[in-house]
XYZ file of C-alpha atoms in Angstrom:
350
model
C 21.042 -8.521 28.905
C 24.244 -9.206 26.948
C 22.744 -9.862 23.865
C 19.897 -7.542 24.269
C 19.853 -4.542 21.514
C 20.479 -1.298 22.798
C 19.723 2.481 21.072
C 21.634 6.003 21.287
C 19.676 8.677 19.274
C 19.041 6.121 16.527
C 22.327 4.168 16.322
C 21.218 0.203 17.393
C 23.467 -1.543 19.299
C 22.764 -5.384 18.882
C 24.624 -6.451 21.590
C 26.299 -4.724 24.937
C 29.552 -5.924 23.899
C 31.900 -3.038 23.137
C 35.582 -3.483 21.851
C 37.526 -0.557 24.652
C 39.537 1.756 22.541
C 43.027 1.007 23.033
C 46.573 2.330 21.292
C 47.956 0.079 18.813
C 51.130 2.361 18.329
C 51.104 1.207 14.735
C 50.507 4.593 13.002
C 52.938 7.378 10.315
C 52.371 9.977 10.794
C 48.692 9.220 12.256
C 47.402 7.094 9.480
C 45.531 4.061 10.055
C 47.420 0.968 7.763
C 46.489 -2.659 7.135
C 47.095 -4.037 10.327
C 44.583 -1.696 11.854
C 42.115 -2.604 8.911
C 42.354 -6.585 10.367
C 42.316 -5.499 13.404
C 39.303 -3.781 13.817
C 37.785 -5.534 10.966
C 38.540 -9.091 12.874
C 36.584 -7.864 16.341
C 33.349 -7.125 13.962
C 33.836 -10.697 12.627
C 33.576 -11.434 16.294
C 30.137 -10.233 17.360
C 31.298 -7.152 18.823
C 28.154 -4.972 19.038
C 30.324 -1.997 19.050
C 33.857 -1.474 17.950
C 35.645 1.504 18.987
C 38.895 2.824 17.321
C 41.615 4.067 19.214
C 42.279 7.398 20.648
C 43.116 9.630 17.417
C 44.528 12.914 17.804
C 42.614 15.761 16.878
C 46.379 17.584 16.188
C 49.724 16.515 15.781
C 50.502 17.354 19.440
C 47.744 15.959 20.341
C 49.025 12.047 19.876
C 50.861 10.251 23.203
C 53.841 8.628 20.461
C 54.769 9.766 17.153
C 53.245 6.162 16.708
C 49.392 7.162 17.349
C 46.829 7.638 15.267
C 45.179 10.805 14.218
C 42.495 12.413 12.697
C 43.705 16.279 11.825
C 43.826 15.768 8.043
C 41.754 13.952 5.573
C 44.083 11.496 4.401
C 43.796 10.123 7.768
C 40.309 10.118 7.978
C 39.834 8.635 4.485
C 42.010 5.577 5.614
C 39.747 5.042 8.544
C 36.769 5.139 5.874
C 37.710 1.919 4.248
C 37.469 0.196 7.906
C 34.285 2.180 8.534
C 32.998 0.653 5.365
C 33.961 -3.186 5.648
C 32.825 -3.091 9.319
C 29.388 -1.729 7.867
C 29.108 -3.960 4.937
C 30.464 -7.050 6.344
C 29.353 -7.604 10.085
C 26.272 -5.797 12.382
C 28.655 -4.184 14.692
C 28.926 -0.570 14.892
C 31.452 1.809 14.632
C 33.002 4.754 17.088
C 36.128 6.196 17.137
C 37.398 8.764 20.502
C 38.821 12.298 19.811
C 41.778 12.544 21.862
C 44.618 15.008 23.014
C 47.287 13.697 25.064
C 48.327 17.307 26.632
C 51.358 16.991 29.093
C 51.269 13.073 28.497
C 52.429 13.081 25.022
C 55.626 13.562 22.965
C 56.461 9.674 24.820
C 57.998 6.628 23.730
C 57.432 3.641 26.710
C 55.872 6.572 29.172
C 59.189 8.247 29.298
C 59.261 11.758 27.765
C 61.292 11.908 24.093
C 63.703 14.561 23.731
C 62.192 17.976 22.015
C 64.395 17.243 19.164
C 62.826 13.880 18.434
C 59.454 14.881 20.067
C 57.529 18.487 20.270
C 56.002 20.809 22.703
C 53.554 19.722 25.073
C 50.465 21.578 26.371
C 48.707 21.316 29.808
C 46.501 23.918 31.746
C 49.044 24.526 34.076
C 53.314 24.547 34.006
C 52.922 20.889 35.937
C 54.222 18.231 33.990
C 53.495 14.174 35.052
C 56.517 13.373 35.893
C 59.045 15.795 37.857
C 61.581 14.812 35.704
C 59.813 16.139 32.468
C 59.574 19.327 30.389
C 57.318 22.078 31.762
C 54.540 22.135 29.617
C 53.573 25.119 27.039
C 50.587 26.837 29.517
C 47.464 27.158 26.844
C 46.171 31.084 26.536
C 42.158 31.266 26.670
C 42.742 31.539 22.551
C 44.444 28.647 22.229
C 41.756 26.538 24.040
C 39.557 28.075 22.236
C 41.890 26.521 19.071
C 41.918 23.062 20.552
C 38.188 23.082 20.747
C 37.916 23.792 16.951
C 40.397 21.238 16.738
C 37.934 18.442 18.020
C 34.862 19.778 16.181
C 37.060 19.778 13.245
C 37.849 16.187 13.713
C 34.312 15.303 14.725
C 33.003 16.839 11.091
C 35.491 14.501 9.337
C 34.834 11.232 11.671
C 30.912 12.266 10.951
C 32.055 12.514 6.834
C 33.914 8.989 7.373
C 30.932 7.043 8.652
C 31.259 6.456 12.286
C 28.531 5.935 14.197
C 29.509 6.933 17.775
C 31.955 9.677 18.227
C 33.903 9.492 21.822
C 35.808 12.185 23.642
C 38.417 11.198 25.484
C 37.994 13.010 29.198
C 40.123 10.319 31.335
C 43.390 8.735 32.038
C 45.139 12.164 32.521
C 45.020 13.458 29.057
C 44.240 17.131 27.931
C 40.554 17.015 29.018
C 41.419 15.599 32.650
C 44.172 17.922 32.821
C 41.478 20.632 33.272
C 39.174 18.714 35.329
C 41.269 18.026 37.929
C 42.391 20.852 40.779
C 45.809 18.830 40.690
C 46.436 19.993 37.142
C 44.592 22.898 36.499
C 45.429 25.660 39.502
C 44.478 28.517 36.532
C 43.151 31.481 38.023
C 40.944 32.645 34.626
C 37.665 30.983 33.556
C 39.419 27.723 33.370
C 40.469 26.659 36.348
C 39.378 27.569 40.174
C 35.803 26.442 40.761
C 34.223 22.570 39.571
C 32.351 24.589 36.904
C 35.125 26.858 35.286
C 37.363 23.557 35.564
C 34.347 21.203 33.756
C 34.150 24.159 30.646
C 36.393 22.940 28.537
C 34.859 19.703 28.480
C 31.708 21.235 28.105
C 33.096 23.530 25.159
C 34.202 20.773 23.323
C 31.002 18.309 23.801
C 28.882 21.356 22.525
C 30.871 22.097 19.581
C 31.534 18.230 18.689
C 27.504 17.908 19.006
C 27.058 20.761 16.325
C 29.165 18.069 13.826
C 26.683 15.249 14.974
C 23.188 14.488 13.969
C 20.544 11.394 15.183
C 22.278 9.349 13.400
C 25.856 9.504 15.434
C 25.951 9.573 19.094
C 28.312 11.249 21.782
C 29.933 9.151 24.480
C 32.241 11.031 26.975
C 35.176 9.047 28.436
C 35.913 10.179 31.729
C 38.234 9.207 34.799
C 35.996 7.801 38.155
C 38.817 8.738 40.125
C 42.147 9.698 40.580
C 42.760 7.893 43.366
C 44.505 11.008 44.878
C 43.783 13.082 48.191
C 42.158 16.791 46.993
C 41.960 15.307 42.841
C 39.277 14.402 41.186
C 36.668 11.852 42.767
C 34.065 9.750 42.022
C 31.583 12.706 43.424
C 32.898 14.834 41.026
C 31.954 12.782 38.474
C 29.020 11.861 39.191
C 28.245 15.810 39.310
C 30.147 16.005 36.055
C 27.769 13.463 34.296
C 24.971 14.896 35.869
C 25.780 18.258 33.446
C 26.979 16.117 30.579
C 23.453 14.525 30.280
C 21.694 18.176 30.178
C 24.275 18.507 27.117
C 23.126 15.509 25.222
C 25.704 13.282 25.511
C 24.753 9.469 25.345
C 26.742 7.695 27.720
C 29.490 8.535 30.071
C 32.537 5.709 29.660
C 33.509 5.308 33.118
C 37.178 4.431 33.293
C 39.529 5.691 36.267
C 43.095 7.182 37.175
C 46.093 8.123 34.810
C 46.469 12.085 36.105
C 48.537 11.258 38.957
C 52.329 9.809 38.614
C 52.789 7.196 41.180
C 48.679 6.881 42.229
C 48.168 3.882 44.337
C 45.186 1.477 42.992
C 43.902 -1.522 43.742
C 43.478 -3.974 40.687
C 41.277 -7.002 40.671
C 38.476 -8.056 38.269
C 35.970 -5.225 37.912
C 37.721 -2.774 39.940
C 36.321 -0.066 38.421
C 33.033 -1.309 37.961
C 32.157 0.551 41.035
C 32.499 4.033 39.565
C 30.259 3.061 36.844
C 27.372 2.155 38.858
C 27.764 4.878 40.710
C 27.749 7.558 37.944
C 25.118 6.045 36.418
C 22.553 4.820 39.397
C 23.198 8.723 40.986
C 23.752 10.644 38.458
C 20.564 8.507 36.486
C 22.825 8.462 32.763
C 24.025 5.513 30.698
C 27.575 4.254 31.501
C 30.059 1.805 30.259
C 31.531 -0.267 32.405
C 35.539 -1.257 31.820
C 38.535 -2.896 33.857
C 39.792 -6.040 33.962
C 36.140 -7.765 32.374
C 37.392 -11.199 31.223
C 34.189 -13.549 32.017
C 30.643 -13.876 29.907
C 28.934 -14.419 33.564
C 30.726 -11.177 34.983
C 29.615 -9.223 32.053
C 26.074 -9.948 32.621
C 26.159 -10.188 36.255
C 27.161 -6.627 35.634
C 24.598 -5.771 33.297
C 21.959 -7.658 35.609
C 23.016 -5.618 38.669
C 22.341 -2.048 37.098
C 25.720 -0.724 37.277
C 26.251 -0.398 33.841
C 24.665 -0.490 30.080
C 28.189 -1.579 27.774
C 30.422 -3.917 28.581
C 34.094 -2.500 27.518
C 36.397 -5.156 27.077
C 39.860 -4.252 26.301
C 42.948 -6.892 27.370
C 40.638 -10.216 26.770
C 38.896 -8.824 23.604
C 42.823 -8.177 22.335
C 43.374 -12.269 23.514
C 39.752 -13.294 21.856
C 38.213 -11.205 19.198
C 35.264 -13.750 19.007
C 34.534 -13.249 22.970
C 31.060 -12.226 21.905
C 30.281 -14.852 19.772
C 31.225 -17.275 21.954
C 29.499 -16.195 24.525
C 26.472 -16.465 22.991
C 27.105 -20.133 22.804
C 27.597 -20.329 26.544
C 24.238 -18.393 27.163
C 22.548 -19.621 24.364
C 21.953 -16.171 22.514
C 21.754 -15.239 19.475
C 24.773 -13.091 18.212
C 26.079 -12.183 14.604
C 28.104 -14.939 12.802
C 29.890 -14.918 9.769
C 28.296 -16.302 6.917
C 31.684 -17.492 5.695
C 32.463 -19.875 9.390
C 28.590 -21.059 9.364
C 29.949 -24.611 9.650
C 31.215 -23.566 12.982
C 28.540 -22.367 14.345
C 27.079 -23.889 17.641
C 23.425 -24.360 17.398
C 21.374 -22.715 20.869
């Protein structure tokens, strides 16, 4: 199953290997640099069937740090071109990249909220921030959500423009999107907030106006939170209603991650933890998912696979430790997997 090819709209996959999105904090002023061109260039060397770039703000206030990347200008996204192009000229992986405001959550340096004169205004649903500690969050007016979803199909046109293959919103880990969806952080009274489907329409704003940008050949994953491990928050029910809509709005997959929305959440954390949420979503809710959290092992990828509770692999931490996981896994099962024409001496014959 691993190394079996896998299609969204007409984007191949050749593997179910997918590099997680993860913050590299190595950004000015949201512009992708060298390191991030080795970086992502060096997991497509690995075998990586799909390599997805790190949450990229759709706005200046959108980033978590002033160190993040973005994607609100075109000097940004013609930076994140050039590593659209070598991945596409030089490996078989694919490309995606996730959309991404931080809300409440950003203006930070090491999770703890900058000062306004070093940092800027945040913006949440609701006058709730994270922590109780931190600035009350600008409320958004119906008009200025109706801004911030511009603001992603904006970003979504020039991420199409750039070459990406996959575009991914970014609906988890207590960020703008799961601001909304949860009843935690959203008590709005207006067409935003109150009942699961006034609470779910931003989300659904923004996948419908990000899917006018896209086109066969670029698919839509939505990144969402299982759970937020919180009594009255959002659950794994919830979600799998939520994917259940997201599906009727042609997006792809649903990237099942979990938590992040709730300052001080208790979780359990062992390999796979939230493999659970995936196979839920996708067995009830009958979607594609990507499983993610704490995936280190070739056998516990495809054990994974094998089972039916998911259709990626995200690896994050051990991908970071070994961009050639996917290659070398194909050794251990035998497989065929991209290789590097330049390292063919290395190669380990199935």
């Amino acid at each position: 199953m691993l190394y079996t090819p896998i299609q969204f709209r007409n984007v191949e996959l050749k593997n179910r290997w997918v590099m997680s999105p993860m913050c590299m904090y190595s950004c000015e002023n949201g512009l992708a640099n060298d390191f991030h061109f080795v970086h992502y260039g060096s997991r497509s060397q690995g075998g990586t069937g799909l390599v997805m770039v790190e949450a990229s703000g759709v706005e200046p206030r959108g980033r978590i740090t002033n160190k993040c990347m973005g994607i609100w200008n075109d000097e940004q996204a013609a930076k994140l071109q050039k590593i659209v192009e070598f991945i596409h000229s030089n490996s078989e992986s694919k490309i995606g990249i996730q959309l991404a405001h931080a809300g409440r959550k950003g203006s930070t340096w090491n999770n703890i909220q900058i000062p306004m004169e070093e940092g800027w205004e945040t913006l949440a649903p609701s006058p709730i921030p994270y922590h109780p500690t931190e600035r009350i969050p600008h409320v958004l007016t119906v008009e200025e959500i109706k801004e911030q979803v511009q603001n992603f199909k904006t970003a979504a046109r020039r991420a199409v423009k750039a070459g990406f293959d996959i575009i991914e919103i970014h609906g988890a880990h207590g960020y703008l999107i799961h601001q909304f969806l949860s009843p935690l952080s959203n008590i709005r009274t207006d067409e935003y907030g109150g009942s699961f489907e006034n609470r779910i329409r931003f989300l659904l704003e923004i996948v419908d106006a990000v899917n006018d940008e896209l086109n066969e050949n670029v698919a839509l994953f939505v990144r969402i939170s299982g759970t937020e491990y919180a009594e009255n928050g959002w659950s794994v029910d919830n979600s799998v209603e939520l994917a259940r809509v997201l599906k009727d709005h042609n997006v792809d997959l649903v990237d099942v991650s979990s938590g992040g929305n709730i300052h001080g959440a208790k979780i359990s954390v062992f390999d796979g933890y939230q493999v659970p949420f995936s196979s839920r979503v996708r067995n009830e809710a009958v979607v594609k998912t990507g499983a993610v959290g704490l995936i280190t092992k070739v056998e516990q990828a495809e054990n994974i696979l094998q089972k039916g509770d998911a259709d990626l692999i995200f690896i994050a931490r051990e991908i970071l430790r070994n961009p050639y996981i996917a290659i070398q896994g194909s050794f251990e099962m035998q497989e065929e997997c991209f290789f590097p024409h330049q390292y063919l001496r290395a190669k380990i014959s199935s």
